[in-house]
Short mmCIF file of C-alpha atoms in Angstrom, two decimals:
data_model
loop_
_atom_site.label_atom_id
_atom_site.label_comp_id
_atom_site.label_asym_id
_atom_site.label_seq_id
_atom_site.Cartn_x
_atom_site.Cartn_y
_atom_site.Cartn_z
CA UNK A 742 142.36 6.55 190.30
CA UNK A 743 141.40 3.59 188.44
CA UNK A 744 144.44 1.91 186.10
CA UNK A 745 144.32 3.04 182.39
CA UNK A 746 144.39 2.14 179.45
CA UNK A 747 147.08 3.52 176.92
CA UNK A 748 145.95 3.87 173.51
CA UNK A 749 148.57 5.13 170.46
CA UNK A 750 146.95 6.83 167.62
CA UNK A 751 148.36 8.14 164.26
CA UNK A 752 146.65 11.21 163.27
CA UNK A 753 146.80 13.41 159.95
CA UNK A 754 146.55 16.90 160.83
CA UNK A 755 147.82 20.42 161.18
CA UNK A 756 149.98 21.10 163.74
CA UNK A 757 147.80 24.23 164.80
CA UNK A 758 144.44 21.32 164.91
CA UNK A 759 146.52 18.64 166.69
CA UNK A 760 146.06 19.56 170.47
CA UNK A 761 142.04 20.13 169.80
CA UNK A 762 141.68 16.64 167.63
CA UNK A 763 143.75 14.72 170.12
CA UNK A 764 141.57 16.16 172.97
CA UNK A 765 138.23 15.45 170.42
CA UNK A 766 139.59 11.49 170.15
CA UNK A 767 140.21 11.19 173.69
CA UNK A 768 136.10 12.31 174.69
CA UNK A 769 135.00 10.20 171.65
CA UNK A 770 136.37 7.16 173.22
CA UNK A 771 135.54 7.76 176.68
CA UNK A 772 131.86 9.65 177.26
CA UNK A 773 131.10 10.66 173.81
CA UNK A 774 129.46 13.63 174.63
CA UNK A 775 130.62 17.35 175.26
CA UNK A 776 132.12 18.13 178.20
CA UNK A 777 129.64 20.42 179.70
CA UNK A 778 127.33 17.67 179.43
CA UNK A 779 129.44 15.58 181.70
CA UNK A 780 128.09 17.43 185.36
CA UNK A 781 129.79 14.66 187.89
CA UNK A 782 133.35 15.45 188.70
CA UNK A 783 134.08 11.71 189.28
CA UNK A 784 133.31 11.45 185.74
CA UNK A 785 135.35 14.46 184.69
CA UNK A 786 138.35 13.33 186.86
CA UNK A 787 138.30 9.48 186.23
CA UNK A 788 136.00 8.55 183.00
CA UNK A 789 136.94 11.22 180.62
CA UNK A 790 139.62 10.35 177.98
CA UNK A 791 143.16 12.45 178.98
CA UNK A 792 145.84 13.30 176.29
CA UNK A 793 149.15 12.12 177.49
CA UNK A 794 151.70 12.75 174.49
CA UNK A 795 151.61 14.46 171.14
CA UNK A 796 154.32 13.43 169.05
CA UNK A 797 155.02 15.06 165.55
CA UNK A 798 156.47 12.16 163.25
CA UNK A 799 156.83 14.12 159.96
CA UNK A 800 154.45 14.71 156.81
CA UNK A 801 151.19 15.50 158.35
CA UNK A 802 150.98 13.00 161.00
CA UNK A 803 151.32 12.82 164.71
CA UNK A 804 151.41 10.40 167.54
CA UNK A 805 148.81 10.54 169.73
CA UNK A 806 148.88 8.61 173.46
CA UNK A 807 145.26 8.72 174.97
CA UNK A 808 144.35 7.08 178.54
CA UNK A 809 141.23 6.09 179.11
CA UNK A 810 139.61 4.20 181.94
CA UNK A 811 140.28 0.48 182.11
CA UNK A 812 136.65 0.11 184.03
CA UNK A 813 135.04 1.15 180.78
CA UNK A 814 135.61 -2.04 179.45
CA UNK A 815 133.81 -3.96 181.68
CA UNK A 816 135.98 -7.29 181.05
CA UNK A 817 134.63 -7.72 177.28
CA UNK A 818 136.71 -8.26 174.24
CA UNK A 819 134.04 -6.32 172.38
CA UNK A 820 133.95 -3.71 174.51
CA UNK A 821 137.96 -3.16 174.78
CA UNK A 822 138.46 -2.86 170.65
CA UNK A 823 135.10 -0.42 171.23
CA UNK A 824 136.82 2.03 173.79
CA UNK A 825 139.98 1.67 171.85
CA UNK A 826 138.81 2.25 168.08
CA UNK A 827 134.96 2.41 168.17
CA UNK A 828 134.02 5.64 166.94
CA UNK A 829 137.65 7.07 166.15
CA UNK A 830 137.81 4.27 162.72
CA UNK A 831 135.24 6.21 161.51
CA UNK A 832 137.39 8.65 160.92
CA UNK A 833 139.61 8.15 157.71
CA UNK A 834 142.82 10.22 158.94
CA UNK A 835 142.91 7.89 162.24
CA UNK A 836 144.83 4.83 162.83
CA UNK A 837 145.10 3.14 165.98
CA UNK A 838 148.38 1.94 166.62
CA UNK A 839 149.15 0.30 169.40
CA UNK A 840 147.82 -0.24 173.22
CA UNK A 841 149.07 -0.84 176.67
CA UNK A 842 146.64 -3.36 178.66
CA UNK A 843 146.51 -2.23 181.88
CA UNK A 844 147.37 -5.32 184.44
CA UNK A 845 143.91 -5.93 185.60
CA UNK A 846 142.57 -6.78 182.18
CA UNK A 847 145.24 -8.86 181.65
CA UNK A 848 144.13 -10.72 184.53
CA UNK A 849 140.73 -10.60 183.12
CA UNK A 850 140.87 -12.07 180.02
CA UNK A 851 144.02 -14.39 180.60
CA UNK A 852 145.10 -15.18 177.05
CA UNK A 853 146.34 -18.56 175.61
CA UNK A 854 145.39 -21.67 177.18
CA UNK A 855 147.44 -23.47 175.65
CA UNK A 856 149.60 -21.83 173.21
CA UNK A 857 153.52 -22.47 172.57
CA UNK A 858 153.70 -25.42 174.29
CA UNK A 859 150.09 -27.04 174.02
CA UNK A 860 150.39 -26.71 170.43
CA UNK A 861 153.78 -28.80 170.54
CA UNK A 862 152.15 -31.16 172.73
CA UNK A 863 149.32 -32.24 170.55
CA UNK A 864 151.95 -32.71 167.73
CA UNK A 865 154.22 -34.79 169.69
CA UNK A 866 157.29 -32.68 167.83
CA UNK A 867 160.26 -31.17 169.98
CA UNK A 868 163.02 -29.82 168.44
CA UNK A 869 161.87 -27.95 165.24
CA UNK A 870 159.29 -25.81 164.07
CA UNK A 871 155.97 -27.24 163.56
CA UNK A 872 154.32 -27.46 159.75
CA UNK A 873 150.99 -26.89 158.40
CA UNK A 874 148.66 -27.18 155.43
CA UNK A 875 145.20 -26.53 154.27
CA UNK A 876 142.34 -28.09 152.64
CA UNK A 877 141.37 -25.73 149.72
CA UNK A 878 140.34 -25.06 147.09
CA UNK A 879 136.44 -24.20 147.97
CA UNK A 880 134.14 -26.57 145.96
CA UNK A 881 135.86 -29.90 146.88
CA UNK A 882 133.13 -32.51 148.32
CA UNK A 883 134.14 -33.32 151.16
CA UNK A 884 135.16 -36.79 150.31
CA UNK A 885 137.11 -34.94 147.89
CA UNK A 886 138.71 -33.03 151.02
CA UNK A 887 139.38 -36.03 153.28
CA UNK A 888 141.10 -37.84 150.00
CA UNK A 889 143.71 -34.47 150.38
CA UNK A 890 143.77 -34.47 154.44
CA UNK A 891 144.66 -38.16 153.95
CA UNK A 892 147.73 -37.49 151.85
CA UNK A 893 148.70 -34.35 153.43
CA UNK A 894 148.88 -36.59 156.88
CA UNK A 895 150.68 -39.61 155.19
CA UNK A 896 153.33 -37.00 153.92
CA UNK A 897 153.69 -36.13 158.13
CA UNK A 898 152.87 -32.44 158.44
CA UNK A 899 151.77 -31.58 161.92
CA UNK A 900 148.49 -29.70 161.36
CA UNK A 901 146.00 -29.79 158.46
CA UNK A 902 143.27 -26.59 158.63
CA UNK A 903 140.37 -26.46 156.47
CA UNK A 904 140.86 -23.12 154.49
CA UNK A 905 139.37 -20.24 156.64
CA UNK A 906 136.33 -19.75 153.82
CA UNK A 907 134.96 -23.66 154.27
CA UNK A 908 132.19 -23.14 156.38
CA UNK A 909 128.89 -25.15 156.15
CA UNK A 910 128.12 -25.39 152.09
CA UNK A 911 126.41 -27.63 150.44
CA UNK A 912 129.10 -29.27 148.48
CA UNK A 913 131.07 -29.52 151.76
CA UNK A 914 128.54 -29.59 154.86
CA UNK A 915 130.93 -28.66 158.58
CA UNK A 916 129.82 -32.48 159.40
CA UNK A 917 130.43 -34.58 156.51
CA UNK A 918 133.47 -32.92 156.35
CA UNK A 919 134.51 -32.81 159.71
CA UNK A 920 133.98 -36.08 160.36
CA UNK A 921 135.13 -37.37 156.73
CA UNK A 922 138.74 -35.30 157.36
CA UNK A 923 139.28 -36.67 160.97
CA UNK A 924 138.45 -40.14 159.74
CA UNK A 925 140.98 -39.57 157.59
CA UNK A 926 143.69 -38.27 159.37
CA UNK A 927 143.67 -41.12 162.14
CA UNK A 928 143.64 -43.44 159.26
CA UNK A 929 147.10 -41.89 157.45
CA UNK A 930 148.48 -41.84 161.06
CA UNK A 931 147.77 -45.49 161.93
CA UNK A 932 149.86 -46.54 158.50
CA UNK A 933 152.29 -43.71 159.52
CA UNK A 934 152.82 -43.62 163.24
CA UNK A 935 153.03 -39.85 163.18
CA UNK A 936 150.38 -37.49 165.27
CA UNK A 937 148.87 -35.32 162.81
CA UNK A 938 146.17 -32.89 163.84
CA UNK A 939 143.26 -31.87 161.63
CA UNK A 940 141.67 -28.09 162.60
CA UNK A 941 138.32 -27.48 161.49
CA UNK A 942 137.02 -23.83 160.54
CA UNK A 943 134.55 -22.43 162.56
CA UNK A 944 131.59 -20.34 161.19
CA UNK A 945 128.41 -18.97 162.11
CA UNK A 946 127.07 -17.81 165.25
CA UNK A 947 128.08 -18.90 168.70
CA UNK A 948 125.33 -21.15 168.81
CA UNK A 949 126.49 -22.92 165.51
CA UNK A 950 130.35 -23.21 166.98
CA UNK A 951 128.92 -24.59 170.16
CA UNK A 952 127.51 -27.49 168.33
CA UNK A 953 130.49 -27.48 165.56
CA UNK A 954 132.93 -28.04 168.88
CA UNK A 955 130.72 -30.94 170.22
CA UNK A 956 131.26 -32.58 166.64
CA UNK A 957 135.09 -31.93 166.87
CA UNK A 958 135.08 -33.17 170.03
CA UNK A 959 133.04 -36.52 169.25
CA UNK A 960 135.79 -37.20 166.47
CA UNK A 961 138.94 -36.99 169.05
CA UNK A 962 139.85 -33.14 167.58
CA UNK A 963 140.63 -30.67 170.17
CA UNK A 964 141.95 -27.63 167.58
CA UNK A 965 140.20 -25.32 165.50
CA UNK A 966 140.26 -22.26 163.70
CA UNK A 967 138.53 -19.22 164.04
CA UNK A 968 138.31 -15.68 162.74
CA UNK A 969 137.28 -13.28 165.61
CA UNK A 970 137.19 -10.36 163.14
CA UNK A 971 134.35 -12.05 161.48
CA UNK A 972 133.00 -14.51 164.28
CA UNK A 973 133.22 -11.75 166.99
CA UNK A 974 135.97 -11.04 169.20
CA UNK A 975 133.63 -11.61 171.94
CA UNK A 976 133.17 -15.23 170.22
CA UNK A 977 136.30 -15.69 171.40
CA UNK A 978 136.63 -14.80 174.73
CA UNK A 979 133.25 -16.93 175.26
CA UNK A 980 134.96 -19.83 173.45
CA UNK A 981 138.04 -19.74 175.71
CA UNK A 982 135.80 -19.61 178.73
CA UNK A 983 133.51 -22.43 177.72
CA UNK A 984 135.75 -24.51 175.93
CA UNK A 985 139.26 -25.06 178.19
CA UNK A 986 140.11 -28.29 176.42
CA UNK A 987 140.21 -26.83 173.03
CA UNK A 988 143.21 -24.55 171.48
CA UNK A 989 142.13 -21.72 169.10
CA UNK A 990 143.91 -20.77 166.04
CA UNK A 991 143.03 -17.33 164.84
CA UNK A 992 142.33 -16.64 160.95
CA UNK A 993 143.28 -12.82 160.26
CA UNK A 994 140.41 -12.77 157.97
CA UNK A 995 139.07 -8.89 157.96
CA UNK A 996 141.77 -7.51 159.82
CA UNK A 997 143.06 -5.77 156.83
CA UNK A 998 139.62 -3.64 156.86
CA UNK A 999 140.08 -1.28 159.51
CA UNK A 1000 142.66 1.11 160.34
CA UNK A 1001 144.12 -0.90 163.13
CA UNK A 1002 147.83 -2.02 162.91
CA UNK A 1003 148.19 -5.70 162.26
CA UNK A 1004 150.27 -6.05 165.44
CA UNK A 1005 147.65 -4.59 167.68
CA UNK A 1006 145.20 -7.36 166.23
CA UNK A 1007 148.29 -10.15 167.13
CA UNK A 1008 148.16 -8.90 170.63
CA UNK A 1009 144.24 -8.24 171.30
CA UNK A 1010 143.78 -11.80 169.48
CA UNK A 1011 146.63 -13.33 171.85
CA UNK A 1012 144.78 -11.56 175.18
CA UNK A 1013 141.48 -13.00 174.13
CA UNK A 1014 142.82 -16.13 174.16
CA UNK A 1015 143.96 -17.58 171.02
CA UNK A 1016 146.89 -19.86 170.97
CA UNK A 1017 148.02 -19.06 167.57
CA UNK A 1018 148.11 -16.65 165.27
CA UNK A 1019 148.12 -16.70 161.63
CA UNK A 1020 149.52 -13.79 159.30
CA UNK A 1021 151.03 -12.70 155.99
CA UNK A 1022 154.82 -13.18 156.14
CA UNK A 1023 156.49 -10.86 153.43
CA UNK A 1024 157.47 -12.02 150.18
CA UNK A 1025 153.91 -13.62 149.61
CA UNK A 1026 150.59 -12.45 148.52
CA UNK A 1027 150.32 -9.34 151.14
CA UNK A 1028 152.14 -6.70 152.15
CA UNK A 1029 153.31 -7.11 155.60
CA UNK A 1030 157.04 -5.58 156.00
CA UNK A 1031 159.77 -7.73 158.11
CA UNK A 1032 159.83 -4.62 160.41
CA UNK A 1033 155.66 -5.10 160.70
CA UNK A 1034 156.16 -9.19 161.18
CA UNK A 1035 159.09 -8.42 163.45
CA UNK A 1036 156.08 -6.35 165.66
CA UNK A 1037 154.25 -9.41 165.11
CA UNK A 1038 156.28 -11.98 166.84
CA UNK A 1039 156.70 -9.77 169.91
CA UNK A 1040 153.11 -9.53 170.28
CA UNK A 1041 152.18 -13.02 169.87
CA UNK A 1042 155.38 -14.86 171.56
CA UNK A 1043 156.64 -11.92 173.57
CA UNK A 1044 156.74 -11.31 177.32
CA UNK A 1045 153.60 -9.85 178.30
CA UNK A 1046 153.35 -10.12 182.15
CA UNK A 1047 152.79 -13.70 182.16
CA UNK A 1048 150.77 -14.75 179.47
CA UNK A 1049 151.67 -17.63 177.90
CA UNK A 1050 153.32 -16.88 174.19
CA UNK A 1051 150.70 -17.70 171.59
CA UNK A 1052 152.30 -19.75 168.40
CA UNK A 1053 153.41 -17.12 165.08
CA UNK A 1054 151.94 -18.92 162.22
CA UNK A 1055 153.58 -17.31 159.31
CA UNK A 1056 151.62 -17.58 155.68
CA UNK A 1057 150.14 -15.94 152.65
CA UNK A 1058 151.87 -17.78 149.27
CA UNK A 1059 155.01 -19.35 151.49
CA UNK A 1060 156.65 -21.96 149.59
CA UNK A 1061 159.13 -24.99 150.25
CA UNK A 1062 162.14 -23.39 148.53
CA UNK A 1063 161.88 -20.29 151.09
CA UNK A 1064 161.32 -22.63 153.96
CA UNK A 1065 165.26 -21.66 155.66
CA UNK A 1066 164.74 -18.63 155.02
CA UNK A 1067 161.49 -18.69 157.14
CA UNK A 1068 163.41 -20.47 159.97
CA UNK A 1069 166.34 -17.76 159.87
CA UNK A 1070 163.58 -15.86 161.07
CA UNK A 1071 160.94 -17.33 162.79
CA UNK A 1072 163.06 -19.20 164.45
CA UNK A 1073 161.90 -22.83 166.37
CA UNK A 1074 158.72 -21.56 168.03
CA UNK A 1075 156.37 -21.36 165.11
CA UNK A 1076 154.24 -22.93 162.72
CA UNK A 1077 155.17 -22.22 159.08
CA UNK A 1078 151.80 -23.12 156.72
CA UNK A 1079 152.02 -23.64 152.90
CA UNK A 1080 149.02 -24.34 151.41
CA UNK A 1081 148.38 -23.57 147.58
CA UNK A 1082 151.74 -23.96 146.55
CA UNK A 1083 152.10 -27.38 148.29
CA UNK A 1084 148.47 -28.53 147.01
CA UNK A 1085 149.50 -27.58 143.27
CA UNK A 1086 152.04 -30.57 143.36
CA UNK A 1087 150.55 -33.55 140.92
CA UNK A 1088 148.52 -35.72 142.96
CA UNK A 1089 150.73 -38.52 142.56
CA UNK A 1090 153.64 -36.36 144.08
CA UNK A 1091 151.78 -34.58 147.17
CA UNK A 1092 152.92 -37.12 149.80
CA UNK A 1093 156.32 -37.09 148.41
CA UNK A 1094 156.53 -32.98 148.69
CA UNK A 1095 154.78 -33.21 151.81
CA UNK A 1096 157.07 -35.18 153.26
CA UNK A 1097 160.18 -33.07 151.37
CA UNK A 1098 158.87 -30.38 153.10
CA UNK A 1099 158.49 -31.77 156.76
CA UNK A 1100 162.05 -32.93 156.32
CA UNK A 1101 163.17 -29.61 155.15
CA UNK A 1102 161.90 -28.27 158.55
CA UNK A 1103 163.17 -30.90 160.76
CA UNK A 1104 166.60 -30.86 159.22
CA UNK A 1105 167.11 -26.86 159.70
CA UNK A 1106 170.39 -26.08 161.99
CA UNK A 1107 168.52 -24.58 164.85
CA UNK A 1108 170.37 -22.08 166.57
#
């Protein structure tokens, strides 16, 4: 038999409906058609979705494991989150909750690059945890942007992103600003010594990021950020491939749309190949528990059969005073970003706080 594919589902229902929804899921997300349509026994035996556990957790809702063929993917990150969730999400009483990636898929896509350590490497920073800000709000000229990258580097963070909705408008065209930001950055880091790397957004088709690369690329820049729920997931994957010089930081943009647990996207994004992973940390502007973060981290930075660990970028409204409390537990292999509440410093202070908060981070007692 060919290896499978594990797929956990929560499922409202009655416990008298369970056994026939489970067994409805589990053809929906294999052959999609009733069973007495299916005539080949090969099909029947080795295509065909097979309940493996019904769990009852309480209140209406059960755990559901489903197997289903790992050839059905055909090696596409598409096509996996299709098997796994395609037609189910359309159903408002199903969440998919986890997966187990069978070992020749893992093999197939390959995950990070670069990750952990890559990221480290471009910043020149052992030691501590890495730091990050973005260029927001949307609006800014890019001139206007660059004039912020430039302070934001003086100050020494590590990384700079554009904010994940800069794309290609017209008060802030991908070029002008791309180049304008990197220009700027090299110059902070010439007065400064330090290694900071600017990480442009990536929008538009894969035609468009293929040409948006070759401009990051021209300027010395060999990060960006992208947000395969938007882009594609399939974006991705063909990025990775095309692109081995470049590291990939995914935007969780859209992932909040689907019944799909937020840890499950951490570890799909991870096998597709990005080297870091952004997401709400509690305490900010979303609504991620420390139990749901905790999930997180093992599925971006865990042991997965030896895939390198992709980088936990915790975010969403962090600020400088809960930076130690971030560390307690992130821990050294991360990325913490503040954005908004670092940019809403006076202008005349933002290289001072900047720095205040790259010392902050460098001074932690690391365990």
């Amino acid at each position: 038999m060919s290896e499978r594919l594990q797929a956990f589902y929560r499922i409202r229902s009655g416990a008298g409906e369970i056994e026939d929804r489970a067994r409805g899921i589990a053809i929906e997300q294999s052959v999609e058609a009733p069973l007495a349509a299916v005539h080949d026994p090969r099909i029947l035996s080795g295509i065909v979705g097979q309940v493996a556990a019904i769990e009852d957790r309480g209140d209406g809702w059960f755990g559901v494991r489903i197997d289903l063929a790992a050839e059905t993917v055909g090696e596409d990150a598409g096509q996996l989150l299709n098997m796994l969730f395609g037609n189910s999400s359309l159903h408002e009483d199903v969440i998919l909750d986890d997966a187990v990636i069978p070992a020749g898929l893992l093999t197939a896509f390959g995950g990070p690059r670069h990750g952990v350590d890559g990221l480290f490497a471009r910043a020149k920073v052992e030691g501590r945890a890495l730091t990050c800000s973005a260029l927001k709000p949307q609006g800014l000229a890019a001139e206007e942007l660059a004039a912020l990258a430039y302070k934001l580097a003086l100050g020494g963070v590590d990384y700079i992103k554009d904010d994940h909705g800069l794309a290609n408008q017209a008060f802030s065209p991908f070029e002008e600003r791309v180049r304008a930001c990197a220009a700027a950055v090299r110059e902070a880091c010439a007065i400064t010594g330090g290694h900071t790397r600017y990480v442009p957004n990536l929008y538009g088709h894969f035609g468009q990021m293929e040409r948006q690369l070759g401009i990051a690329r021209s300027e010395g820049l060999d990060v960006v950020m992208i947000a395969p729920m938007i882009a594609g997931v399939s974006t991705l994957q063909a990025l990775r491939q095309a692109h081995p010089d470049f590291a990939f930081i995914a935007h969780p943009a859209m992932t909040g749309a689907a019944r799909l647990s937020p840890y499950l996207f951490a570890k799909l994004f991870r096998l597709y190949g990005a080297d870091a992973m952004i997401f709400p940390s509690p305490g900010g502007r979303f609504g991620n528990t420390l139990e749901c973060c905790g999930k997180i981290l093992s599925a971006v930075r865990g042991p997965w059969d030896g895939l390198r660990p992709g980088l936990p970028v915790p975010a969403g409204g962090m600020t400088l005073q809960r930076v130690p409390e971030l560390l307690d537990y992130y821990g050294r292999d991360a990325m913490l970003l503040i954005g908004g509440a670092l940019l809403s410093s006076p202008p005349e202070t933002l290289v001072k706080d900047t720095a205040a908060f790259v010392r902050v981070v460098a001074d932690y007692c690391y365990g």
